[in-house]
mmCIF file of C-alpha atoms in Angstrom:
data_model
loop_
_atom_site.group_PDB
_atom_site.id
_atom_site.type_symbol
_atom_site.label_atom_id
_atom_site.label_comp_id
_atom_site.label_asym_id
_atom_site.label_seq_id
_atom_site.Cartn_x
_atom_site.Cartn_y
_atom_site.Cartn_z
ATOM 1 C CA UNK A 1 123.161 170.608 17.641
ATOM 2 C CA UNK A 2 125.820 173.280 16.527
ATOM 3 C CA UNK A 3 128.248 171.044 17.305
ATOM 4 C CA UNK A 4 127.005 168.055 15.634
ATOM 5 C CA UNK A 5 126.214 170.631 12.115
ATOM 6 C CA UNK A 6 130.083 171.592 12.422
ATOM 7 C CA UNK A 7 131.371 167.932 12.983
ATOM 8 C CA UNK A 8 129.337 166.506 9.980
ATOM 9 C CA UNK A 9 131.029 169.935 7.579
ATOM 10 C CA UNK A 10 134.224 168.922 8.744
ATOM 11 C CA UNK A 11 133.796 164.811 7.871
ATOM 12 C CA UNK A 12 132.383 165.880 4.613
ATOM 13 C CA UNK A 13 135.095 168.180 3.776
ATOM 14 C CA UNK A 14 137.507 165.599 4.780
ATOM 15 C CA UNK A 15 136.393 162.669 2.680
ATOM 16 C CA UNK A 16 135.319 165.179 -0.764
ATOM 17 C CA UNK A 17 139.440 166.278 -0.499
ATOM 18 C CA UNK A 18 140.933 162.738 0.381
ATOM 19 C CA UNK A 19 138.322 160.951 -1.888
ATOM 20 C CA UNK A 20 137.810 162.924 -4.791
ATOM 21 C CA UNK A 21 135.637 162.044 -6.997
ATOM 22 C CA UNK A 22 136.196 164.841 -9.443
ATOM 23 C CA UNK A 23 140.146 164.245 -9.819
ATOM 24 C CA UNK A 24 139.160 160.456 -9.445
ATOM 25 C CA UNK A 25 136.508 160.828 -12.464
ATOM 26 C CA UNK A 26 139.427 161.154 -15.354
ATOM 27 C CA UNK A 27 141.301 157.631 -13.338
ATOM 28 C CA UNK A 28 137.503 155.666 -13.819
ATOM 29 C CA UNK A 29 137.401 157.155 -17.454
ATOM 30 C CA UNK A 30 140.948 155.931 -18.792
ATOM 31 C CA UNK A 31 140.501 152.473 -16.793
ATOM 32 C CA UNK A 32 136.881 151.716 -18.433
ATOM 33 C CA UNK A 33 138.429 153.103 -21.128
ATOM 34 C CA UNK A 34 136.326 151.077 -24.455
ATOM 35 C CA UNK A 35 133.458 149.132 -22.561
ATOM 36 C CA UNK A 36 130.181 149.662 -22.769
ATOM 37 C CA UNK A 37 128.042 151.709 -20.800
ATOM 38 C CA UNK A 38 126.204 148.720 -18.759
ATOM 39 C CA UNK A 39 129.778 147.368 -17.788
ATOM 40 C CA UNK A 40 130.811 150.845 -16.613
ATOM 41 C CA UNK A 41 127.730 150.911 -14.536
ATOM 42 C CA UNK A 42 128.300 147.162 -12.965
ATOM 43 C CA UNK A 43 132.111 148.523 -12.797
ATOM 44 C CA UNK A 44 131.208 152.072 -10.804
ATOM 45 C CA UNK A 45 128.228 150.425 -8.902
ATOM 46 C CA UNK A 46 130.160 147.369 -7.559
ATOM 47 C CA UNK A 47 133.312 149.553 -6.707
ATOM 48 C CA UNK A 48 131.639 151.831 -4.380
ATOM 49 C CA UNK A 49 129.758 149.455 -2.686
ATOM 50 C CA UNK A 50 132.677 147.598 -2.015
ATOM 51 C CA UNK A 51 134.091 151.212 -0.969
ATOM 52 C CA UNK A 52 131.964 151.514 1.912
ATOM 53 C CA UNK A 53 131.442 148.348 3.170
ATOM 54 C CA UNK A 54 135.157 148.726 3.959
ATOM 55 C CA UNK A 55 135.396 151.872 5.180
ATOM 56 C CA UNK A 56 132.219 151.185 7.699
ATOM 57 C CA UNK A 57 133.832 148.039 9.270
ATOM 58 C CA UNK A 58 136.693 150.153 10.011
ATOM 59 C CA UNK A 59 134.756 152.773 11.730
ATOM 60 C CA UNK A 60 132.690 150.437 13.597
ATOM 61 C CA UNK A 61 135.650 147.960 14.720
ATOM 62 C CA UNK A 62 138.274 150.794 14.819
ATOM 63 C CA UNK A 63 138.018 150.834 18.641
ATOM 64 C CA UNK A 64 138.543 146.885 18.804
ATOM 65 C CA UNK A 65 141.419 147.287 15.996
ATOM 66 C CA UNK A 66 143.227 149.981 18.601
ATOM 67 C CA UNK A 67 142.739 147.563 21.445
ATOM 68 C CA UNK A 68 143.776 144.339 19.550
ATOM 69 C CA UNK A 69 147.400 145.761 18.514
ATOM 70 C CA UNK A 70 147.287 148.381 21.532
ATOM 71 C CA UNK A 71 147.459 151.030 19.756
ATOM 72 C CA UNK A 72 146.655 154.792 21.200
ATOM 73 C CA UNK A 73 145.032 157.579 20.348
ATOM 74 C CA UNK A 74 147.888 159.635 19.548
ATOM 75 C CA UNK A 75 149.796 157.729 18.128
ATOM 76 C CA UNK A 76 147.531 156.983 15.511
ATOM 77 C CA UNK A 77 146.337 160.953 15.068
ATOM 78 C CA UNK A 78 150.452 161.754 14.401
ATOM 79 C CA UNK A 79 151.024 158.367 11.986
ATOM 80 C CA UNK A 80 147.761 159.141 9.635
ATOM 81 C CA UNK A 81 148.011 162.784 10.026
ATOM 82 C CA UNK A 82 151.825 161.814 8.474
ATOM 83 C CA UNK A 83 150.131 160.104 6.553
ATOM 84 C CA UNK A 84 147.595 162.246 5.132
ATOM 85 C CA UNK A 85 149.587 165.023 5.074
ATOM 86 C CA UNK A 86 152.174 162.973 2.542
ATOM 87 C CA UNK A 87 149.094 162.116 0.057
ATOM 88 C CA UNK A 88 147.795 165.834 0.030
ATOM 89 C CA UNK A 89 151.572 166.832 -1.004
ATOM 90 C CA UNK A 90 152.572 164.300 -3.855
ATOM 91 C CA UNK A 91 149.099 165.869 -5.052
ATOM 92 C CA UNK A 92 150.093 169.672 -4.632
ATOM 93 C CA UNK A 93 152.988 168.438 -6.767
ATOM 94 C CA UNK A 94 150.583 166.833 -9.151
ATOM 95 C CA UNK A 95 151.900 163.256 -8.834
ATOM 96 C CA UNK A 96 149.987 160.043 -8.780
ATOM 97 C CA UNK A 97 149.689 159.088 -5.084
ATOM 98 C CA UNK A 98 152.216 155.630 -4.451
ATOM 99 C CA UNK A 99 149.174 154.893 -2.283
ATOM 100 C CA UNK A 100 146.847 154.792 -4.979
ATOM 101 C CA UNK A 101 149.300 153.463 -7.589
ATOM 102 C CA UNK A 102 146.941 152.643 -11.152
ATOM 103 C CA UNK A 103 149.749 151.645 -13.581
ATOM 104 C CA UNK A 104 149.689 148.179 -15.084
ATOM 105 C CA UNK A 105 145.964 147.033 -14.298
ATOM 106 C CA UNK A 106 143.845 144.632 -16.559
ATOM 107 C CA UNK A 107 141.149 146.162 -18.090
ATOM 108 C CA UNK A 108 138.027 144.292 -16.400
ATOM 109 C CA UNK A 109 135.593 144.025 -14.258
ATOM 110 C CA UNK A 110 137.739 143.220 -11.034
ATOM 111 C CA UNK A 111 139.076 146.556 -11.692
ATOM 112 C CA UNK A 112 135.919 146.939 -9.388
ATOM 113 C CA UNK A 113 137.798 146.100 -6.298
ATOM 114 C CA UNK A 114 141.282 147.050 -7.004
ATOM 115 C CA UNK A 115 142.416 149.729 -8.146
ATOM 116 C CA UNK A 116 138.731 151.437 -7.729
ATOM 117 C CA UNK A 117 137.611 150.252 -4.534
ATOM 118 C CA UNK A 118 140.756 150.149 -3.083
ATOM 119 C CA UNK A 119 143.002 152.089 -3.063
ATOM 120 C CA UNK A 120 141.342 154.697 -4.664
ATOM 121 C CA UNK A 121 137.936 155.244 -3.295
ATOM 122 C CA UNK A 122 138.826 153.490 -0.048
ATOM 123 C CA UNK A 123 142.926 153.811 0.433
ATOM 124 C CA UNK A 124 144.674 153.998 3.456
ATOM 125 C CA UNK A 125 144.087 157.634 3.698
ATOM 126 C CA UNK A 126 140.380 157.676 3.512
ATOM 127 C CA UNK A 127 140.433 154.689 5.994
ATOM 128 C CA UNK A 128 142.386 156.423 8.277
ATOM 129 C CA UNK A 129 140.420 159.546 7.987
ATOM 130 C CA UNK A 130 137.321 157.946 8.901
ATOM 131 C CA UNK A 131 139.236 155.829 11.786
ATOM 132 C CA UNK A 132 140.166 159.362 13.086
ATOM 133 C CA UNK A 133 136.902 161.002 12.836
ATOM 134 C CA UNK A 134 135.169 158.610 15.146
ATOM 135 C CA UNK A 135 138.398 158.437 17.610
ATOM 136 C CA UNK A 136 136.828 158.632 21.102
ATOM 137 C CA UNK A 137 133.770 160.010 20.155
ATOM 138 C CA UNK A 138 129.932 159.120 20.549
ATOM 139 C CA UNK A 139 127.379 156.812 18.887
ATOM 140 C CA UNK A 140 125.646 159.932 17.076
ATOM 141 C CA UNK A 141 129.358 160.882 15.504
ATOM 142 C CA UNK A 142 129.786 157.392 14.134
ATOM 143 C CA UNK A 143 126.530 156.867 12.595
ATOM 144 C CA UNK A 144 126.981 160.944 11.059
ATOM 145 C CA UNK A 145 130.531 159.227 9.490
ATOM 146 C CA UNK A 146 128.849 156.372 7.903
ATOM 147 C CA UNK A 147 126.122 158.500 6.770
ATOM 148 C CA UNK A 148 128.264 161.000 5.203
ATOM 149 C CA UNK A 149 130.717 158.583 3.890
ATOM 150 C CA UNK A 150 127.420 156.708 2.304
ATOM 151 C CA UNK A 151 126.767 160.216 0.646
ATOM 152 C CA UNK A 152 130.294 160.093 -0.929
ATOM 153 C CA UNK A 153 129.965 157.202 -1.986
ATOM 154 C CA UNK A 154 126.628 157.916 -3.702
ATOM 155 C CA UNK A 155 128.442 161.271 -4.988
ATOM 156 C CA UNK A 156 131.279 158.802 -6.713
ATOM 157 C CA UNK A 157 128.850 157.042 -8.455
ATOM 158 C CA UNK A 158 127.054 159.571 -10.168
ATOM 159 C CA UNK A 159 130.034 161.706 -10.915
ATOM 160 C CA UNK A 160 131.315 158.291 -12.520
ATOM 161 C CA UNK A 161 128.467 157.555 -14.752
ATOM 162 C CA UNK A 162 128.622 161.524 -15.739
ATOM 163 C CA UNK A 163 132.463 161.407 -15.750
ATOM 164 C CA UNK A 164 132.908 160.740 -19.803
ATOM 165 C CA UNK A 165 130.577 164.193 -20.350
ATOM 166 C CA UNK A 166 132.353 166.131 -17.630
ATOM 167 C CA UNK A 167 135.700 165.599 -19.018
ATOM 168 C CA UNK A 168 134.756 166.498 -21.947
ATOM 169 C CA UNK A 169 133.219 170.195 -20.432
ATOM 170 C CA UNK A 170 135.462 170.991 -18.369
ATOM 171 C CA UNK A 171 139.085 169.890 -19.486
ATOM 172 C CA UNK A 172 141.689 168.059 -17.970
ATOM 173 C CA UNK A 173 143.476 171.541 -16.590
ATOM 174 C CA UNK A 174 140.490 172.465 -14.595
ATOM 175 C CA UNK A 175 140.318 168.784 -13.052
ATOM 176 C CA UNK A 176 143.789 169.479 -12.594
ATOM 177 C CA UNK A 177 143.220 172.345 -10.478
ATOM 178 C CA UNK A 178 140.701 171.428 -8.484
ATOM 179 C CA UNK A 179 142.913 168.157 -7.613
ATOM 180 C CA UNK A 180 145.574 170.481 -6.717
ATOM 181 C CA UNK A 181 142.869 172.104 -3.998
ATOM 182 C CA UNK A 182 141.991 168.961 -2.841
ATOM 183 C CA UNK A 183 145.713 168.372 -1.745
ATOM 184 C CA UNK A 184 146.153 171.581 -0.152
ATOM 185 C CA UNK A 185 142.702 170.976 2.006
ATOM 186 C CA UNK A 186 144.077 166.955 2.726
ATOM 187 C CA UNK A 187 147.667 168.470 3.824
ATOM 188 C CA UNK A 188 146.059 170.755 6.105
ATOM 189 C CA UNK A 189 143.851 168.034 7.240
ATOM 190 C CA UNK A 190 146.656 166.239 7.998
ATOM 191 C CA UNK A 191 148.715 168.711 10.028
ATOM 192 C CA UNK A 192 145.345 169.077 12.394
ATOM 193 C CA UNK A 193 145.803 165.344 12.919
ATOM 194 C CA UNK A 194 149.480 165.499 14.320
ATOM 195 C CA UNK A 195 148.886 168.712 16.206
ATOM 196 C CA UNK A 196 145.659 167.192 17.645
ATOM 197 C CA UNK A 197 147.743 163.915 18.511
ATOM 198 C CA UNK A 198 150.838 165.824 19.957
ATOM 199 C CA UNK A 199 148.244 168.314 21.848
ATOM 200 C CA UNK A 200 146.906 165.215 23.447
ATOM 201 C CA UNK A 201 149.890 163.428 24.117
ATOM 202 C CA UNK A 202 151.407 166.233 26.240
ATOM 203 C CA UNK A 203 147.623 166.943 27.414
ATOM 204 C CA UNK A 204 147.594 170.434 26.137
ATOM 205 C CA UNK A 205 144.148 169.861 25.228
ATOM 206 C CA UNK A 206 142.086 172.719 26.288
#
């Protein structure tokens, strides 16, 4: 039971830092930037929906996606861990993310699925992070990942539809900040991923 309390902390930590829905908050403002509040609404619901329909089909066919290009274990802990690690720096240097790249998008409502759903509520990182969280593990683990990544989702969408009044409270520099935490926590995620994968390739595992 311990064990199973500490795993679902550490997959909720992981996808609040690599989603973000507090940094992510000031993107949904300035790309709904003029429409009316039912459009935002259709906008934020239909973007995280989308978000976790995608992320759950890769954690329930991420052990048929390793199988189908062969790919192991390690190798994919050191790659996303490289990965993740690379997203959580460009945002300790408070850079926009080339992975979740905003500039030049149309202001409507397929701004739904790209650039809200993907990349930015369900990019490559989160995917990965998610793949890696349910990485040779057992049926309890992957239905905790959904369930917590459902939670996020749910989080997104009510920190979107409160995101105009929130920016407005707290500022841009504290948003700022916190984003800047987020990337240290993500980097730090990351580096666990490549020692975990390098551990396992040389079987230091203990």
């Amino acid at each position: 039971m311990d064990n199973l309390i500490t795993f679902s902390i550490t997959v909720f930590t992981g996808f609040f830092a690599i989603t973000n829905p507090i940094s992510n908050m000031t993107v949904f403002v300035s790309l709904t930037q003029g429409l009316d509040k039912k459009t935002k609404r259709d906008i934020n619901k239909r973007a995280n929906i989308i978000a976790f329909i995608i992320v759950t089909v890769f954690v329930l066919l991420g052990k048929y996606i390793f199988e189908l290009f062969n790919i192991s274990i390690p190798a994919f802990k050191i790659t996303g861990g490289i990965l993740i690690f690379y997203i959580g720096f460009e945002m300790l240097q408070s850079k926009q993310s080339n992975v979740k790249n905003i500039k030049n998008v149309d202001v409507d409502e397929n701004i739904a699925v790209s650039p809200l759903a993907i990349p930015i509520l369900a990019g490559p990182g989160t995917i990965v992070t998610a793949m890696n969280f349910v990485a040779n593990v057992q049926t309890i683990h992957i239905i905790l990942v959904i369930a917590i990544f459902g939670f996020m989702s749910l989080l997104a969408y009510y920190t979107f539809i409160l995101s105009d009044f929130i920016v407005k409270v707290v500022g841009n520099n504290v948003i700022s900040v916190i984003g800047k935490i987020m990337g240290l926590i993500i980097a730090i995620i990351g580096t666990g991923m490549v020692i975990t994968g390098i551990k396992i390739s040389f079987q230091l595992m203990s």
